[in-house]
Amino acid sequence: MSGPHGYAVRVAEDPADLEACFAVRKEVFVGEQGVPEDLEYDAHDAGAVHVLAVREDGLPLGTGRLLYGEAAADRNGGDPSVGSLGRLAVTREARGLGVGVALVRAIEEAARARGLAAVDLHAQTQALGFYERLGYVAYGPEDMEAGIPHRSMRRSL
């Protein structure tokens, strides 16, 4: 999938793509937001579907991941038809180019391809408007994750 500003979004298949995904997450979550590195990476990374946005010259711009099946059970109330979108991160330089939207849509497409009926996510409260514009609906109370307020959200596919 190509973006309008000279980037492409793809499923991260090889080790170099996965390294790029983790580098973006480290830059955004660990570097900018102060999330402890041991909280940022977890056992779910190994089985997740990771998506990567890259500029035409190969520079990574953003990433996100989809959990499904057993890996998503603790995030979706145990409903096997619901996937979990997470770890969505866009580099500072790429913000405002539509990268986040393209990543969310790529994750939703990966969820559809796996037969999922909906996608849940745990959004930082400051990002609720972004996800609402993409059709996600907040539910449940606000809670803290890595010292940052979050809300659960869901979108039917």
PDB file of N, CA, C and O in Angstrom, residues 32-71:
ATOM      1  N   GLU A  32      10.737   9.490  23.343  1.00  0.00           N
ATOM      2  CA  GLU A  32       9.880  10.671  23.483  1.00  0.00           C
ATOM      3  C   GLU A  32       8.964  10.617  24.697  1.00  0.00           C
ATOM      4  O   GLU A  32       8.746  11.631  25.355  1.00  0.00           O
ATOM      5  N   GLN A  33       8.375   9.441  24.953  1.00  0.00           N
ATOM      6  CA  GLN A  33       7.340   9.363  25.982  1.00  0.00           C
ATOM      7  C   GLN A  33       7.831   8.793  27.309  1.00  0.00           C
ATOM      8  O   GLN A  33       7.085   8.778  28.281  1.00  0.00           O
ATOM      9  N   GLY A  34       9.064   8.337  27.351  1.00  0.00           N
ATOM     10  CA  GLY A  34       9.632   7.864  28.611  1.00  0.00           C
ATOM     11  C   GLY A  34       9.116   6.517  29.097  1.00  0.00           C
ATOM     12  O   GLY A  34       9.216   6.205  30.287  1.00  0.00           O
ATOM     13  N   VAL A  35       8.572   5.701  28.185  1.00  0.00           N
ATOM     14  CA  VAL A  35       8.120   4.363  28.568  1.00  0.00           C
ATOM     15  C   VAL A  35       9.357   3.510  28.834  1.00  0.00           C
ATOM     16  O   VAL A  35      10.279   3.482  28.013  1.00  0.00           O
ATOM     17  N   PRO A  36       9.417   2.817  29.971  1.00  0.00           N
ATOM     18  CA  PRO A  36      10.573   1.959  30.239  1.00  0.00           C
ATOM     19  C   PRO A  36      10.716   0.886  29.147  1.00  0.00           C
ATOM     20  O   PRO A  36       9.729   0.289  28.720  1.00  0.00           O
ATOM     21  N   GLU A  37      11.937   0.685  28.691  1.00  0.00           N
ATOM     22  CA  GLU A  37      12.185  -0.243  27.591  1.00  0.00           C
ATOM     23  C   GLU A  37      11.685  -1.654  27.903  1.00  0.00           C
ATOM     24  O   GLU A  37      11.169  -2.340  27.026  1.00  0.00           O
ATOM     25  N   ASP A  38      11.775  -2.069  29.170  1.00  0.00           N
ATOM     26  CA  ASP A  38      11.325  -3.422  29.514  1.00  0.00           C
ATOM     27  C   ASP A  38       9.809  -3.560  29.452  1.00  0.00           C
ATOM     28  O   ASP A  38       9.287  -4.664  29.367  1.00  0.00           O
ATOM     29  N   LEU A  39       9.069  -2.443  29.453  1.00  0.00           N
ATOM     30  CA  LEU A  39       7.621  -2.493  29.266  1.00  0.00           C
ATOM     31  C   LEU A  39       7.231  -2.413  27.786  1.00  0.00           C
ATOM     32  O   LEU A  39       6.176  -2.902  27.388  1.00  0.00           O
ATOM     33  N   GLU A  40       8.085  -1.785  26.992  1.00  0.00           N
ATOM     34  CA  GLU A  40       7.751  -1.568  25.577  1.00  0.00           C
ATOM     35  C   GLU A  40       7.767  -2.861  24.769  1.00  0.00           C
ATOM     36  O   GLU A  40       6.954  -3.059  23.889  1.00  0.00           O
ATOM     37  N   TYR A  41       8.679  -3.730  25.051  1.00  0.00           N
ATOM     38  CA  TYR A  41       8.798  -4.979  24.296  1.00  0.00           C
ATOM     39  C   TYR A  41       8.284  -6.115  25.166  1.00  0.00           C
ATOM     40  O   TYR A  41       8.557  -6.166  26.358  1.00  0.00           O
ATOM     41  N   ASP A  42       7.507  -7.025  24.570  1.00  0.00           N
ATOM     42  CA  ASP A  42       6.929  -8.105  25.353  1.00  0.00           C
ATOM     43  C   ASP A  42       6.917  -9.409  24.561  1.00  0.00           C
ATOM     44  O   ASP A  42       7.283  -9.445  23.386  1.00  0.00           O
ATOM     45  N   ALA A  43       6.455 -10.455  25.203  1.00  0.00           N
ATOM     46  CA  ALA A  43       6.436 -11.781  24.581  1.00  0.00           C
ATOM     47  C   ALA A  43       5.502 -11.832  23.375  1.00  0.00           C
ATOM     48  O   ALA A  43       5.657 -12.691  22.505  1.00  0.00           O
ATOM     49  N   HIS A  44       4.546 -10.913  23.290  1.00  0.00           N
ATOM     50  CA  HIS A  44       3.608 -10.904  22.164  1.00  0.00           C
ATOM     51  C   HIS A  44       4.265 -10.474  20.854  1.00  0.00           C
ATOM     52  O   HIS A  44       3.731 -10.757  19.775  1.00  0.00           O
ATOM     53  N   ASP A  45       5.395  -9.784  20.925  1.00  0.00           N
ATOM     54  CA  ASP A  45       6.045  -9.319  19.704  1.00  0.00           C
ATOM     55  C   ASP A  45       6.380 -10.471  18.754  1.00  0.00           C
ATOM     56  O   ASP A  45       6.277 -10.324  17.543  1.00  0.00           O
ATOM     57  N   ALA A  46       6.762 -11.603  19.302  1.00  0.00           N
ATOM     58  CA  ALA A  46       7.193 -12.732  18.460  1.00  0.00           C
ATOM     59  C   ALA A  46       6.081 -13.254  17.552  1.00  0.00           C
ATOM     60  O   ALA A  46       6.332 -13.600  16.394  1.00  0.00           O
ATOM     61  N   GLY A  47       4.834 -13.278  18.025  1.00  0.00           N
ATOM     62  CA  GLY A  47       3.743 -13.830  17.230  1.00  0.00           C
ATOM     63  C   GLY A  47       2.834 -12.799  16.592  1.00  0.00           C
ATOM     64  O   GLY A  47       1.870 -13.158  15.911  1.00  0.00           O
ATOM     65  N   ALA A  48       3.125 -11.526  16.789  1.00  0.00           N
ATOM     66  CA  ALA A  48       2.263 -10.456  16.269  1.00  0.00           C
ATOM     67  C   ALA A  48       2.489 -10.243  14.779  1.00  0.00           C
ATOM     68  O   ALA A  48       3.539 -10.579  14.233  1.00  0.00           O
ATOM     69  N   VAL A  49       1.479  -9.661  14.139  1.00  0.00           N
ATOM     70  CA  VAL A  49       1.640  -9.149  12.787  1.00  0.00           C
ATOM     71  C   VAL A  49       2.101  -7.705  12.948  1.00  0.00           C
ATOM     72  O   VAL A  49       1.395  -6.893  13.543  1.00  0.00           O
ATOM     73  N   HIS A  50       3.289  -7.396  12.456  1.00  0.00           N
ATOM     74  CA  HIS A  50       3.826  -6.035  12.531  1.00  0.00           C
ATOM     75  C   HIS A  50       3.689  -5.385  11.165  1.00  0.00           C
ATOM     76  O   HIS A  50       3.936  -6.034  10.137  1.00  0.00           O
ATOM     77  N   VAL A  51       3.289  -4.118  11.145  1.00  0.00           N
ATOM     78  CA  VAL A  51       3.255  -3.359   9.898  1.00  0.00           C
ATOM     79  C   VAL A  51       4.267  -2.226  10.004  1.00  0.00           C
ATOM     80  O   VAL A  51       4.556  -1.735  11.107  1.00  0.00           O
ATOM     81  N   LEU A  52       4.802  -1.842   8.857  1.00  0.00           N
ATOM     82  CA  LEU A  52       5.873  -0.852   8.806  1.00  0.00           C
ATOM     83  C   LEU A  52       5.600   0.126   7.679  1.00  0.00           C
ATOM     84  O   LEU A  52       5.271  -0.287   6.569  1.00  0.00           O
ATOM     85  N   ALA A  53       5.736   1.415   7.977  1.00  0.00           N
ATOM     86  CA  ALA A  53       5.687   2.458   6.951  1.00  0.00           C
ATOM     87  C   ALA A  53       7.120   2.899   6.689  1.00  0.00           C
ATOM     88  O   ALA A  53       7.861   3.185   7.636  1.00  0.00           O
ATOM     89  N   VAL A  54       7.499   2.915   5.415  1.00  0.00           N
ATOM     90  CA  VAL A  54       8.854   3.325   5.042  1.00  0.00           C
ATOM     91  C   VAL A  54       8.802   4.357   3.921  1.00  0.00           C
ATOM     92  O   VAL A  54       7.968   4.263   3.021  1.00  0.00           O
ATOM     93  N   ARG A  55       9.701   5.319   4.012  1.00  0.00           N
ATOM     94  CA  ARG A  55       9.844   6.322   2.962  1.00  0.00           C
ATOM     95  C   ARG A  55      10.459   5.661   1.737  1.00  0.00           C
ATOM     96  O   ARG A  55      11.058   4.585   1.833  1.00  0.00           O
ATOM     97  N   GLU A  56      10.359   6.296   0.582  1.00  0.00           N
ATOM     98  CA  GLU A  56      10.901   5.737  -0.660  1.00  0.00           C
ATOM     99  C   GLU A  56      12.368   5.364  -0.547  1.00  0.00           C
ATOM    100  O   GLU A  56      12.827   4.412  -1.177  1.00  0.00           O
ATOM    101  N   ASP A  57      13.127   6.110   0.273  1.00  0.00           N
ATOM    102  CA  ASP A  57      14.556   5.811   0.432  1.00  0.00           C
ATOM    103  C   ASP A  57      14.824   4.757   1.511  1.00  0.00           C
ATOM    104  O   ASP A  57      15.973   4.479   1.841  1.00  0.00           O
ATOM    105  N   GLY A  58      13.749   4.175   2.070  1.00  0.00           N
ATOM    106  CA  GLY A  58      13.907   3.111   3.054  1.00  0.00           C
ATOM    107  C   GLY A  58      13.856   3.554   4.504  1.00  0.00           C
ATOM    108  O   GLY A  58      13.885   2.713   5.405  1.00  0.00           O
ATOM    109  N   LEU A  59      13.790   4.855   4.764  1.00  0.00           N
ATOM    110  CA  LEU A  59      13.745   5.346   6.146  1.00  0.00           C
ATOM    111  C   LEU A  59      12.425   4.933   6.797  1.00  0.00           C
ATOM    112  O   LEU A  59      11.351   5.207   6.263  1.00  0.00           O
ATOM    113  N   PRO A  60      12.474   4.264   7.959  1.00  0.00           N
ATOM    114  CA  PRO A  60      11.237   3.880   8.648  1.00  0.00           C
ATOM    115  C   PRO A  60      10.516   5.110   9.203  1.00  0.00           C
ATOM    116  O   PRO A  60      11.134   5.973   9.812  1.00  0.00           O
ATOM    117  N   LEU A  61       9.196   5.154   8.994  1.00  0.00           N
ATOM    118  CA  LEU A  61       8.391   6.291   9.435  1.00  0.00           C
ATOM    119  C   LEU A  61       7.402   5.940  10.536  1.00  0.00           C
ATOM    120  O   LEU A  61       6.991   6.811  11.297  1.00  0.00           O
ATOM    121  N   GLY A  62       6.984   4.674  10.587  1.00  0.00           N
ATOM    122  CA  GLY A  62       5.989   4.294  11.577  1.00  0.00           C
ATOM    123  C   GLY A  62       5.780   2.800  11.618  1.00  0.00           C
ATOM    124  O   GLY A  62       6.226   2.066  10.722  1.00  0.00           O
ATOM    125  N   THR A  63       5.102   2.358  12.664  1.00  0.00           N
ATOM    126  CA  THR A  63       4.846   0.943  12.851  1.00  0.00           C
ATOM    127  C   THR A  63       3.604   0.746  13.716  1.00  0.00           C
ATOM    128  O   THR A  63       3.113   1.671  14.347  1.00  0.00           O
ATOM    129  N   GLY A  64       3.131  -0.462  13.727  1.00  0.00           N
ATOM    130  CA  GLY A  64       2.031  -0.881  14.587  1.00  0.00           C
ATOM    131  C   GLY A  64       1.975  -2.395  14.558  1.00  0.00           C
ATOM    132  O   GLY A  64       2.641  -3.033  13.739  1.00  0.00           O
ATOM    133  N   ARG A  65       1.180  -2.971  15.459  1.00  0.00           N
ATOM    134  CA  ARG A  65       1.084  -4.431  15.463  1.00  0.00           C
ATOM    135  C   ARG A  65      -0.343  -4.880  15.723  1.00  0.00           C
ATOM    136  O   ARG A  65      -1.148  -4.156  16.305  1.00  0.00           O
ATOM    137  N   LEU A  66      -0.618  -6.093  15.265  1.00  0.00           N
ATOM    138  CA  LEU A  66      -1.898  -6.749  15.479  1.00  0.00           C
ATOM    139  C   LEU A  66      -1.662  -8.030  16.253  1.00  0.00           C
ATOM    140  O   LEU A  66      -0.838  -8.860  15.856  1.00  0.00           O
ATOM    141  N   LEU A  67      -2.392  -8.172  17.359  1.00  0.00           N
ATOM    142  CA  LEU A  67      -2.429  -9.429  18.097  1.00  0.00           C
ATOM    143  C   LEU A  67      -3.771 -10.071  17.804  1.00  0.00           C
ATOM    144  O   LEU A  67      -4.781  -9.374  17.661  1.00  0.00           O
ATOM    145  N   TYR A  68      -3.787 -11.399  17.737  1.00  0.00           N
ATOM    146  CA  TYR A  68      -5.039 -12.115  17.495  1.00  0.00           C
ATOM    147  C   TYR A  68      -4.945 -13.480  18.151  1.00  0.00           C
ATOM    148  O   TYR A  68      -3.866 -13.911  18.566  1.00  0.00           O
ATOM    149  N   GLY A  69      -6.085 -14.145  18.262  1.00  0.00           N
ATOM    150  CA  GLY A  69      -6.109 -15.452  18.913  1.00  0.00           C
ATOM    151  C   GLY A  69      -5.774 -15.340  20.385  1.00  0.00           C
ATOM    152  O   GLY A  69      -6.140 -14.369  21.056  1.00  0.00           O
ATOM    153  N   GLU A  70      -5.066 -16.336  20.901  1.00  0.00           N
ATOM    154  CA  GLU A  70      -4.695 -16.369  22.320  1.00  0.00           C
ATOM    155  C   GLU A  70      -3.922 -15.125  22.750  1.00  0.00           C
ATOM    156  O   GLU A  70      -4.079 -14.643  23.866  1.00  0.00           O
ATOM    157  N   ALA A  71      -3.091 -14.596  21.864  1.00  0.00           N
ATOM    158  CA  ALA A  71      -2.274 -13.429  22.206  1.00  0.00           C
ATOM    159  C   ALA A  71      -3.125 -12.203  22.525  1.00  0.00           C
ATOM    160  O   ALA A  71      -2.699 -11.327  23.271  1.00  0.00           O
TER     161      ALA A  71
END
